[in-house]
Coordinates of C-alpha atoms in Angstrom, one line a residue:
M1 CA -12.6 9.6 -12.2
S2 CA -11.6 9.9 -15.8
R3 CA -13.5 13.6 -15.6
A4 CA -11.4 14.3 -12.8
R5 CA -8.1 13.5 -14.4
S6 CA -9.1 15.5 -17.2
H7 CA -9.6 18.4 -15.1
L8 CA -6.3 17.9 -13.1
R9 CA -4.2 17.4 -16.5
S10 CA -5.8 20.7 -17.5
A11 CA -5.1 22.4 -14.4
F12 CA -1.4 21.7 -14.5
L13 CA -1.4 22.9 -18.2
L14 CA -2.5 26.3 -16.5
A15 CA -0.1 26.3 -13.8
A16 CA 2.5 25.5 -16.2
V17 CA 4.7 23.6 -14.0
S18 CA 6.4 21.5 -16.6
P19 CA 3.3 19.3 -17.3
L20 CA 4.9 17.5 -20.4
S21 CA 7.8 16.3 -18.1
A22 CA 5.9 15.5 -15.0
T23 CA 3.7 13.4 -17.3
T24 CA 6.2 11.6 -19.3
R25 CA 8.8 11.2 -16.5
F26 CA 6.0 9.5 -14.3
G27 CA 4.7 7.6 -17.0
A28 CA 7.2 4.5 -16.2
R29 CA 6.9 5.3 -12.2
R30 CA 3.4 4.0 -11.9
G31 CA 4.6 0.8 -12.8
L32 CA 7.5 0.7 -10.3
S33 CA 5.3 -1.4 -7.9
A34 CA 5.4 -4.4 -10.0
W35 CA 9.5 -4.3 -10.3
P36 CA 11.0 -7.4 -9.1
A37 CA 13.6 -7.3 -6.6
P38 CA 17.2 -7.1 -8.6
Q39 CA 18.7 -10.5 -9.2
E40 CA 21.9 -9.4 -8.1
P41 CA 21.6 -6.2 -6.1
G42 CA 25.0 -4.3 -5.3
M43 CA 26.5 -3.8 -1.9
E44 CA 26.1 0.2 -1.9
Y45 CA 23.3 1.7 0.2
Q46 CA 21.0 3.1 -2.5
D47 CA 20.8 -0.6 -3.7
A48 CA 19.7 -1.6 -0.3
V49 CA 16.7 0.8 -0.1
R50 CA 16.0 0.5 -3.7
T51 CA 15.4 -3.3 -2.8
L52 CA 14.0 -2.3 0.5
N53 CA 11.3 -0.6 -1.4
T54 CA 10.0 -3.7 -3.3
L55 CA 8.3 -4.9 0.1
Q56 CA 6.3 -1.9 -0.2
T57 CA 4.3 -3.9 -3.0
N58 CA 2.8 -5.9 -0.7
A59 CA -0.2 -3.7 -0.5
S60 CA -2.4 -6.8 0.9
Y61 CA -0.7 -6.2 4.2
L62 CA -2.8 -3.8 5.2
E63 CA -5.7 -5.3 4.0
Q64 CA -5.0 -8.2 5.9
V65 CA -4.4 -6.6 8.9
K66 CA -7.9 -4.7 8.6
R67 CA -9.4 -8.1 8.4
Q68 CA -7.9 -9.9 11.0
R69 CA -7.4 -7.2 13.6
G70 CA -9.7 -8.7 15.8
D71 CA -7.3 -11.5 16.2
P72 CA -4.0 -10.0 17.1
Q73 CA -2.5 -13.4 17.8
T74 CA -2.8 -14.1 14.5
Q75 CA -0.2 -11.1 13.3
L76 CA 2.1 -11.9 16.1
E77 CA 2.4 -15.5 14.8
A78 CA 3.4 -14.3 11.1
M79 CA 5.9 -12.3 12.9
E80 CA 7.4 -14.8 15.3
L81 CA 7.7 -17.1 12.0
F82 CA 9.6 -14.1 10.2
L83 CA 11.9 -13.5 13.5
A84 CA 12.8 -17.6 13.3
R85 CA 13.6 -17.3 9.9
S86 CA 15.8 -14.3 10.4
G87 CA 17.8 -16.5 13.0
L88 CA 16.4 -14.8 16.3
Q89 CA 14.0 -16.3 19.0
L90 CA 11.9 -14.7 21.2
E91 CA 14.2 -15.6 24.2
D92 CA 16.8 -13.5 22.4
L93 CA 14.6 -10.3 22.2
D94 CA 14.0 -11.0 26.1
Q95 CA 17.6 -10.0 26.8
L96 CA 16.9 -6.7 25.6
N97 CA 15.8 -3.9 27.7
I98 CA 13.0 -2.3 25.7
I99 CA 11.0 0.8 26.6
H100 CA 7.9 0.5 24.4
V101 CA 5.8 3.5 23.6
T102 CA 2.6 4.0 21.8
G103 CA -0.1 6.7 20.9
T104 CA -1.2 8.6 18.2
K105 CA 0.2 12.0 19.3
G106 CA 3.6 12.7 20.5
K107 CA 4.5 9.2 20.8
G108 CA 7.8 9.9 18.6
S109 CA 8.4 13.0 20.7
T110 CA 8.1 10.7 23.9
C111 CA 10.7 8.4 22.9
A112 CA 13.3 10.8 21.7
F113 CA 12.8 12.6 25.1
T114 CA 13.1 9.5 27.2
E115 CA 16.0 8.3 24.9
R116 CA 17.9 11.4 25.6
I117 CA 17.4 11.6 29.1
L118 CA 19.1 7.9 29.2
R119 CA 21.5 8.9 27.1
S120 CA 22.5 11.4 29.4
Y121 CA 23.4 9.2 32.2
G122 CA 26.0 7.4 29.9
L123 CA 24.1 4.8 28.6
K124 CA 24.4 3.1 25.3
T125 CA 20.9 3.4 23.8
G126 CA 19.2 2.2 20.9
F127 CA 15.9 3.7 19.4
F128 CA 13.7 2.6 16.5
S129 CA 10.9 4.8 15.4
S130 CA 8.8 5.3 12.0
P131 CA 8.7 7.3 9.6
H132 CA 11.9 8.4 8.6
L133 CA 11.9 12.0 7.1
V134 CA 14.9 12.1 4.7
Q135 CA 16.7 8.6 5.0
V136 CA 15.4 5.4 6.2
R137 CA 18.5 4.5 8.3
E138 CA 17.0 7.3 10.8
R139 CA 14.3 4.6 11.7
I140 CA 17.1 2.8 13.8
R141 CA 19.5 4.8 16.0
I142 CA 22.5 3.9 18.0
N143 CA 23.4 6.8 20.5
G144 CA 20.5 9.0 19.3
Q145 CA 22.3 9.1 15.7
P146 CA 21.0 7.1 12.7
I147 CA 23.3 4.2 11.7
S148 CA 25.8 4.6 9.3
P149 CA 24.9 3.7 5.4
E150 CA 27.6 1.0 5.9
L151 CA 26.0 -0.7 8.9
F152 CA 22.6 -0.2 7.5
T153 CA 23.6 -1.8 4.2
N154 CA 25.6 -4.6 5.9
H155 CA 22.6 -5.6 7.9
F156 CA 19.9 -5.1 5.3
W157 CA 21.5 -7.5 2.8
R158 CA 22.4 -10.2 5.7
L159 CA 18.5 -10.3 6.6
Y160 CA 17.2 -10.3 3.1
H161 CA 19.3 -12.7 1.8
R162 CA 18.4 -14.8 4.9
L163 CA 14.7 -14.5 4.5
Q164 CA 15.1 -15.4 0.8
E165 CA 17.1 -18.8 1.6
T166 CA 14.4 -19.7 4.1
K167 CA 11.4 -19.1 2.0
D168 CA 8.7 -22.0 2.4
G169 CA 6.5 -22.5 -0.7
S170 CA 3.6 -23.3 1.3
S171 CA 3.8 -19.6 2.8
C172 CA 1.4 -17.1 1.3
V173 CA 3.6 -14.4 2.3
S174 CA 7.4 -15.2 1.6
M175 CA 8.9 -11.9 2.5
P176 CA 7.8 -9.6 5.6
A177 CA 6.4 -6.2 4.7
Y178 CA 8.6 -3.1 4.8
F179 CA 7.7 -2.0 8.4
R180 CA 8.0 -5.4 9.7
F181 CA 11.5 -6.1 7.9
L182 CA 12.9 -2.8 9.4
T183 CA 11.6 -4.0 12.9
L184 CA 13.4 -7.4 12.2
M185 CA 16.7 -5.5 11.3
A186 CA 16.3 -3.1 14.5
F187 CA 16.3 -6.2 16.7
H188 CA 19.8 -7.7 14.8
I189 CA 21.4 -4.5 15.2
F190 CA 20.5 -3.8 19.0
L191 CA 21.7 -7.5 19.6
Q192 CA 24.7 -7.1 17.8
E193 CA 25.8 -3.3 19.3
K194 CA 24.9 -4.4 22.6
V195 CA 22.7 -1.5 23.5
D196 CA 22.1 -0.6 27.2
L197 CA 18.3 -0.4 26.4
A198 CA 16.6 0.2 23.6
V199 CA 13.3 2.8 22.9
V200 CA 11.0 1.3 20.6
E201 CA 8.0 3.2 19.2
V202 CA 5.2 1.4 18.4
G203 CA 4.1 1.3 14.7
I204 CA 0.3 2.0 13.4
G205 CA -1.2 -0.6 15.3
G206 CA -1.0 -1.6 19.0
A207 CA -2.1 -5.3 19.6
Y208 CA -1.2 -6.6 16.5
D209 CA 1.4 -4.3 15.7
C210 CA 4.7 -6.1 14.7
T211 CA 6.9 -4.6 17.4
N212 CA 4.6 -6.0 20.1
I213 CA 6.2 -9.4 19.6
I214 CA 8.3 -7.9 22.5
R215 CA 7.3 -10.3 25.4
K216 CA 9.4 -8.5 28.4
P217 CA 9.6 -4.8 28.1
V218 CA 10.9 -3.0 31.0
V219 CA 8.3 -0.4 31.1
C220 CA 5.5 0.8 28.4
G221 CA 4.2 4.4 27.8
V222 CA 1.0 5.7 25.9
S223 CA 1.0 9.3 24.7
S224 CA -1.9 11.5 23.7
L225 CA -4.9 9.5 22.0
G226 CA -6.8 10.7 19.1
L227 CA -8.6 9.7 15.9
D228 CA -6.1 8.2 13.4
H229 CA -6.0 5.3 11.1
T230 CA -9.6 5.0 11.8
S231 CA -10.2 2.3 9.0
L232 CA -7.2 0.1 10.8
L233 CA -8.0 0.9 14.2
G234 CA -11.4 1.7 14.8
D235 CA -13.8 4.6 14.5
T236 CA -13.8 5.9 17.9
V237 CA -11.0 6.9 20.2
E238 CA -12.2 4.0 22.9
K239 CA -11.7 1.5 20.1
I240 CA -8.2 2.9 19.3
A241 CA -7.5 3.2 23.1
W242 CA -8.2 -0.5 23.3
Q243 CA -5.9 -1.5 20.6
K244 CA -2.9 0.7 21.6
G245 CA -3.4 -0.8 25.1
G246 CA -2.5 -4.2 23.6
I247 CA 1.1 -3.6 24.2
F248 CA 0.5 -3.8 28.3
K249 CA 2.3 -6.8 29.6
R250 CA 1.4 -8.6 33.2
G251 CA 3.4 -7.3 35.7
V252 CA 5.0 -4.7 33.6
P253 CA 4.6 -1.1 34.8
A254 CA 2.7 1.3 32.3
F255 CA 2.5 5.1 32.4
T256 CA 0.0 7.3 30.4
V257 CA -0.8 10.8 30.1
L258 CA -4.1 12.8 30.9
Q259 CA -6.6 11.4 28.6
P260 CA -10.5 12.5 28.0
D261 CA -12.6 10.2 30.4
G262 CA -13.3 7.6 27.6
P263 CA -9.7 6.4 26.5
L264 CA -8.5 6.7 30.3
A265 CA -11.1 4.7 31.4
V266 CA -10.3 2.0 28.6
L267 CA -6.8 2.2 29.3
R268 CA -7.4 1.3 32.8
D269 CA -9.8 -1.6 31.8
R270 CA -7.0 -3.1 29.5
A271 CA -4.3 -3.0 32.1
Q272 CA -6.7 -4.3 35.0
Q273 CA -7.8 -7.4 32.5
I274 CA -4.1 -8.6 32.1
S275 CA -2.7 -7.2 35.6
C276 CA -0.4 -4.6 34.5
P277 CA 0.2 -1.8 36.9
L278 CA -1.1 1.5 35.1
Y279 CA 0.0 4.9 36.2
L280 CA -1.3 8.7 35.6
C281 CA 1.5 10.8 34.9
P282 CA 1.3 14.3 37.0
P283 CA 1.8 17.4 34.8
L284 CA 5.2 18.9 34.3
E285 CA 4.2 22.1 36.6
A286 CA 4.0 19.4 39.6
L287 CA 7.8 18.2 39.0
E288 CA 9.0 21.7 38.5
E289 CA 7.4 22.9 41.7
G290 CA 10.4 24.0 44.3
G291 CA 13.2 23.4 41.6
P292 CA 14.0 25.4 38.6
P293 CA 11.5 25.7 35.6
L294 CA 12.3 22.9 32.8
T295 CA 13.8 23.9 29.7
L296 CA 12.8 21.6 26.5
G297 CA 14.7 21.1 23.5
L298 CA 11.3 20.7 21.3
E299 CA 8.9 23.7 21.1
G300 CA 5.1 23.8 21.9
E301 CA 3.2 23.6 25.1
H302 CA 1.6 20.1 24.3
Q303 CA 5.5 18.6 24.5
R304 CA 5.1 19.1 28.1
S305 CA 3.3 16.2 28.5
N306 CA 5.2 14.1 26.1
A307 CA 8.4 15.2 28.7
A308 CA 6.4 14.4 31.7
L309 CA 5.6 10.8 30.3
A310 CA 9.4 10.5 29.1
L311 CA 10.6 11.7 32.5
Q312 CA 8.7 8.7 34.3
L313 CA 9.7 6.0 31.9
A314 CA 13.3 7.3 32.0
R315 CA 13.0 7.1 36.2
C316 CA 11.5 3.9 35.8
W317 CA 14.1 1.7 34.2
L318 CA 16.6 3.7 36.0
Q319 CA 14.8 2.4 39.5
Q320 CA 14.6 -0.9 38.2
K321 CA 18.5 -0.9 37.2
D322 CA 19.3 0.4 40.7
H323 CA 20.6 3.6 39.1
Q324 CA 21.7 6.4 41.6
G325 CA 20.3 10.1 41.3
I326 CA 17.0 9.0 39.8
G327 CA 15.4 11.9 41.6
E328 CA 14.0 12.7 45.3
L329 CA 10.1 11.7 45.7
K330 CA 7.8 14.1 46.9
A331 CA 4.8 13.7 48.8
S332 CA 1.8 13.1 46.4
Q333 CA -2.1 12.3 46.6
P334 CA -3.5 9.6 44.7
S335 CA -5.6 10.4 41.7
L336 CA -8.9 9.5 42.6
Q337 CA -10.5 11.5 40.4
W338 CA -9.3 9.4 37.6
Q339 CA -9.2 6.4 39.3
L340 CA -5.9 5.3 38.4
P341 CA -2.9 6.0 40.8
L342 CA -0.7 8.8 40.3
A343 CA 2.7 8.3 39.3
P344 CA 5.6 9.3 41.5
V345 CA 6.2 13.3 41.9
F346 CA 9.9 13.8 42.2
Q347 CA 12.4 16.6 41.6
P348 CA 14.4 15.9 38.1
T349 CA 17.8 15.1 38.3
S350 CA 20.5 17.4 36.6
H351 CA 20.8 14.4 34.0
M352 CA 17.0 14.6 33.2
Q353 CA 17.2 18.2 32.9
H354 CA 20.0 18.3 30.4
G355 CA 18.5 15.6 28.7
L356 CA 15.0 17.4 28.2
R357 CA 16.7 20.4 27.2
D358 CA 19.2 18.6 24.6
T359 CA 16.6 16.3 22.9
E360 CA 16.3 17.2 19.2
W361 CA 13.5 15.8 16.9
P362 CA 13.5 16.9 13.5
G363 CA 10.4 17.8 12.0
R364 CA 8.2 18.2 15.2
T365 CA 7.8 21.8 16.2
Q366 CA 11.0 22.8 14.4
V367 CA 12.1 26.2 13.3
L368 CA 14.4 27.2 10.7
R369 CA 15.0 30.8 10.7
R370 CA 17.0 32.0 7.4
G371 CA 17.4 35.5 6.3
P372 CA 13.7 36.9 5.8
L373 CA 12.0 33.1 5.7
T374 CA 11.3 31.5 8.9
W375 CA 10.0 28.0 8.2
Y376 CA 7.7 26.3 10.7
L377 CA 7.9 22.3 10.4
D378 CA 5.6 20.1 12.2
G379 CA 4.5 16.7 10.9
A380 CA 0.8 17.0 12.7
H381 CA -1.6 14.6 10.8
T382 CA -4.5 14.1 13.2
V383 CA -7.1 16.5 14.4
S384 CA -5.6 16.8 18.1
S385 CA -2.0 17.2 16.7
V386 CA -3.0 19.7 14.3
Q387 CA -4.9 21.8 16.8
A388 CA -1.5 21.8 18.7
C389 CA 0.2 22.9 15.9
V390 CA -1.8 25.7 15.3
R391 CA -1.6 26.7 18.9
W392 CA 2.3 26.5 18.3
F393 CA 2.3 28.3 15.2
R394 CA 0.5 31.4 16.4
Q395 CA 2.2 31.6 19.8
A396 CA 5.5 31.5 18.0
L397 CA 4.3 34.7 15.6
R398 CA 3.4 36.2 18.8
G399 CA 6.4 36.4 20.2
R400 CA 8.5 37.5 17.0
D401 CA 10.2 40.8 16.5
P402 CA 8.5 42.5 13.8
P403 CA 10.5 43.2 11.0
D404 CA 11.6 46.8 10.0
G405 CA 9.4 47.9 7.1
G406 CA 7.7 46.0 4.5
P407 CA 5.0 43.3 4.6
E408 CA 4.9 40.2 6.2
V409 CA 3.6 37.1 4.3
R410 CA 2.3 33.8 5.9
V411 CA 2.1 30.8 3.7
L412 CA 0.8 27.2 4.4
L413 CA 2.5 24.4 2.6
F414 CA 0.1 21.5 3.0
N415 CA -0.4 17.6 2.0
S416 CA -2.0 14.9 3.8
T417 CA -2.3 11.1 3.0
G418 CA -4.2 7.8 4.2
D419 CA -7.5 7.9 5.4
R420 CA -7.0 11.4 7.3
D421 CA -10.1 13.9 6.7
P422 CA -7.8 16.9 4.9
A423 CA -11.3 19.2 5.5
A424 CA -11.1 18.9 9.3
L425 CA -7.4 19.3 9.1
L426 CA -7.9 22.4 7.0
K427 CA -10.3 23.9 8.8
L428 CA -8.4 24.0 12.1
L429 CA -5.6 25.8 9.9
Q430 CA -8.0 28.5 8.7
P431 CA -7.5 30.9 11.6
C432 CA -3.9 31.4 11.1
Q433 CA -5.3 33.4 8.0
F434 CA -2.5 32.5 5.8
H435 CA -2.1 34.8 2.5
Y436 CA -1.2 31.7 0.3
A437 CA -2.0 27.9 0.7
V438 CA 0.2 26.0 -1.2
F439 CA -0.5 22.2 -1.8
C440 CA 1.5 19.6 -3.3
P441 CA 2.5 15.6 -3.1
N442 CA 5.1 14.1 -0.9
L443 CA 7.5 13.9 -3.8
T444 CA 10.7 15.9 -3.4
E445 CA 11.4 16.1 -7.1
V446 CA 9.3 15.4 -10.2
S447 CA 12.0 12.7 -11.2
P448 CA 12.7 10.0 -8.7
T449 CA 16.0 9.6 -9.4
G450 CA 18.1 10.0 -6.4
N451 CA 15.1 9.8 -4.1
E452 CA 14.9 6.3 -3.0
D453 CA 14.6 7.0 0.6
Q454 CA 11.1 8.6 -0.1
Q455 CA 9.8 6.2 -2.6
N456 CA 6.3 5.0 -1.9
F457 CA 4.8 2.3 -4.1
T458 CA 1.6 2.3 -2.6
V459 CA 0.0 5.0 -4.4
T460 CA 0.1 6.1 -7.7
L461 CA 0.6 9.7 -9.5
D462 CA -2.7 9.9 -10.3
Q463 CA -3.7 9.5 -6.9
V464 CA -1.3 11.8 -4.9
L465 CA -2.2 14.4 -7.5
L466 CA -6.2 14.3 -7.5
R467 CA -5.7 13.9 -3.5
C468 CA -3.7 17.8 -3.8
L469 CA -6.8 19.1 -6.0
T470 CA -9.1 18.0 -3.4
H471 CA -6.9 19.3 -0.9
Q472 CA -7.4 22.7 -2.7
Q473 CA -10.9 22.4 -3.1
H474 CA -11.7 22.1 0.4
W475 CA -9.4 25.3 1.2
S476 CA -11.4 27.2 -1.4
R477 CA -14.9 26.3 0.1
L478 CA -13.7 26.6 3.4
D479 CA -12.2 30.0 2.3
K480 CA -15.5 31.2 0.9
E481 CA -17.4 30.3 3.9
Q482 CA -15.4 32.1 6.2
A483 CA -17.1 34.9 7.7
S484 CA -15.4 35.7 10.9
P485 CA -13.2 38.6 11.6
N486 CA -9.6 38.5 11.1
L487 CA -8.1 37.1 14.0
W488 CA -4.4 38.4 13.5
N489 CA -5.9 42.4 12.6
S490 CA -3.8 42.5 9.5
P491 CA -4.8 42.8 6.0
G492 CA -5.6 40.4 3.5
P493 CA -4.6 40.2 0.0
E494 CA -5.5 43.3 -1.7
P495 CA -9.0 43.4 -3.1
G496 CA -9.2 42.1 -6.8
G497 CA -6.3 39.7 -6.1
P498 CA -5.4 36.3 -7.6
A499 CA -8.3 33.8 -7.2
S500 CA -7.3 29.7 -7.1
L501 CA -5.0 28.5 -9.3
L502 CA -6.8 25.2 -10.4
L503 CA -10.7 26.4 -9.6
A504 CA -13.0 28.7 -11.6
P505 CA -11.6 32.8 -10.8
C506 CA -14.2 33.9 -7.8
L507 CA -14.7 37.2 -6.3
P508 CA -12.2 37.6 -3.5
H509 CA -13.4 38.7 0.1
P510 CA -11.2 40.7 2.5
V511 CA -9.8 37.8 4.0
S512 CA -9.3 35.2 1.1
T513 CA -6.2 33.0 0.5
S514 CA -5.0 32.5 -2.9
S515 CA -4.2 28.7 -3.4
L516 CA -1.8 26.9 -5.8
V517 CA -1.1 23.2 -6.4
F518 CA 2.7 22.1 -7.4
S519 CA 3.9 18.9 -8.9
C520 CA 6.6 18.4 -6.4
I521 CA 8.1 19.8 -3.0
S522 CA 10.8 21.3 -4.8
H523 CA 8.9 23.5 -7.1
A524 CA 6.7 24.6 -4.2
L525 CA 9.5 25.6 -2.3
Q526 CA 11.4 27.5 -5.5
W527 CA 7.9 29.4 -5.6
I528 CA 7.7 30.1 -1.9
S529 CA 11.5 31.2 -1.5
Q530 CA 12.1 33.1 -4.6
G531 CA 15.7 32.6 -4.1
R532 CA 15.6 34.3 -0.8
D533 CA 16.6 31.5 1.2
P534 CA 20.2 31.4 1.8
V535 CA 20.8 27.6 1.7
F536 CA 18.2 26.6 -0.6
Q537 CA 19.2 27.8 -4.0
P538 CA 18.1 25.6 -6.5
P539 CA 20.1 26.3 -9.7
S540 CA 17.0 27.7 -11.7
P541 CA 13.4 27.5 -11.6
P542 CA 11.7 25.1 -13.9
R543 CA 10.3 27.0 -17.1
G544 CA 6.8 28.5 -16.9
L545 CA 6.6 28.4 -12.9
L546 CA 5.2 31.7 -12.9
A547 CA 3.0 31.6 -15.9
H548 CA -0.2 31.7 -14.2
P549 CA -1.4 35.1 -12.6
V550 CA -1.3 33.8 -9.3
A551 CA 2.0 32.6 -9.1
G552 CA 3.5 35.5 -10.8
S553 CA 1.7 37.9 -8.6
G554 CA 2.4 36.1 -5.7
A555 CA 6.0 35.9 -6.6
S556 CA 6.2 39.7 -6.5
V557 CA 4.6 39.9 -3.3
L558 CA 6.7 37.4 -1.8
R559 CA 10.1 39.1 -3.2
E560 CA 9.1 42.5 -1.5
A561 CA 8.3 40.7 1.9
A562 CA 10.2 42.2 4.8
A563 CA 9.4 38.6 6.4
I564 CA 7.8 35.4 5.3
H565 CA 6.8 32.4 7.8
V566 CA 5.8 29.2 6.2
L567 CA 4.0 26.6 8.1
V568 CA 4.6 23.1 6.6
T569 CA 2.4 20.7 8.1
G570 CA 0.0 17.6 7.3
S571 CA 1.9 14.9 6.8
L572 CA 5.6 13.6 8.4
H573 CA 6.7 12.6 4.9
L574 CA 6.1 16.2 3.3
V575 CA 8.1 17.5 6.2
G576 CA 10.8 15.1 5.2
G577 CA 10.7 16.0 1.7
V578 CA 11.1 19.9 2.9
L579 CA 13.7 19.0 5.4
K580 CA 15.9 17.0 2.4
L581 CA 16.1 20.5 0.4
L582 CA 16.4 22.9 3.1
E583 CA 19.1 20.8 5.3
P584 CA 21.0 19.2 2.4
S585 CA 23.6 17.6 5.2
L586 CA 20.7 15.5 6.6
S587 CA 21.2 13.5 3.2
Q588 CA 24.9 12.8 3.8

């Protein structure tokens, strides 16, 4: 490890991205995870966020979940205790109308579609999701909007002090971890705000997830399943499906989308085990038949599956609550092939159509067009979601209007976290034929000041920088191995062009991609945009940002390009940091 760190430090000296300031400013940051909560916290929003971040220090929580994943009841009993200490009982949660949604790909988008459809009926909605992109209060929404800083602050301190006052010295965990705390806070806010219904996105887990304390959801949904968080959920899709199906409740209807044979059979068996009626959603095409094509507010063909699930979840709740105008049923056949009953085929109402059309969910297949730059933002971080991201990105480029004169440049901005396989994800991105691949940590700025919402104390600076170096090494190796023809029919960098920033120079080949590593998102965006983004205008680039040949020659290419297409993917936290800089209004 020491050899790798030495290589990393030397590399950043070559990159000339303010290595001295980065090292000295982050020297203290590595010790932040040990800081205690303030003894006399203020009542400002950022004070609340800083104190909330101290709950990230309970790193043993995830290890505990891994050890106890065979006993979900242990996890739920712990959550029940925290709930009682917060002043609520399970009976209080039973009063909430909750739509519970899990999955590994598309669950957030499904929740966003569902919430927006139901809000179009004039209902007061709550929405709990994770992770946040720019500010932590995005995780708890009322009527589609993040709760205000004032509401967040008031509820945070009330809950925090309540839990502090009820600490038991005999308990090994006196305070809930970060996500558990926010889950409790969301329940309190939904009850106080008297929402008509709340859409709750399940966290990483399923059976043992802290949101699974919900005993009486009105309906459950399972979006697409794939390999993700394998160290926590299991190393096969079947094991993950069994965990995710743990949110099913006896007698509560549940819906899922078409899955590969294994996961769908596992979900069916899981539902039958507890007498949960499980239905397979028909494709969106079946609901469009005989009516106008449905317009979705989220781009990408894969969003049609999420929209189909959302329509079934919304209609099921509306039907239970005897709402009028929930869609006229059409004749349908049972799905004998998949041994699951087919969910109703119906004509979506105008409210449903408007809800799908008006859905907004930042950071998921989001496009920002700004002068010569077009930013494509998608927080895909699993194999299946990155595959969908690549299809969306390539389709978007095919449908664009070519610029008048001058070259087009494609740039990848990538990072991945956790136990995901970055080599597998990067290999999927190779066919996009990027001219530059840029890697950076999920740190908006070199200095953590003013970025409390995006601080992560569960990893160190060395860990995230070494991971970026690993990403670049994977990309360079894949780039050398790539021998397929250029699928885009466009030339790559000129022969003799710049080589990798951090690795020893190698002979370029016709489709080689130059790669760079930056110490933070801000530096990466400054290099990519070259001052040509009309909104992102930092005061001045850090000294030495263009000192290395790759950065210098690439800057000239970017300044002369008629169009620059930037795909940001691999991590929702990376996308959030990019949005924080490109859309300053999201921080207000």
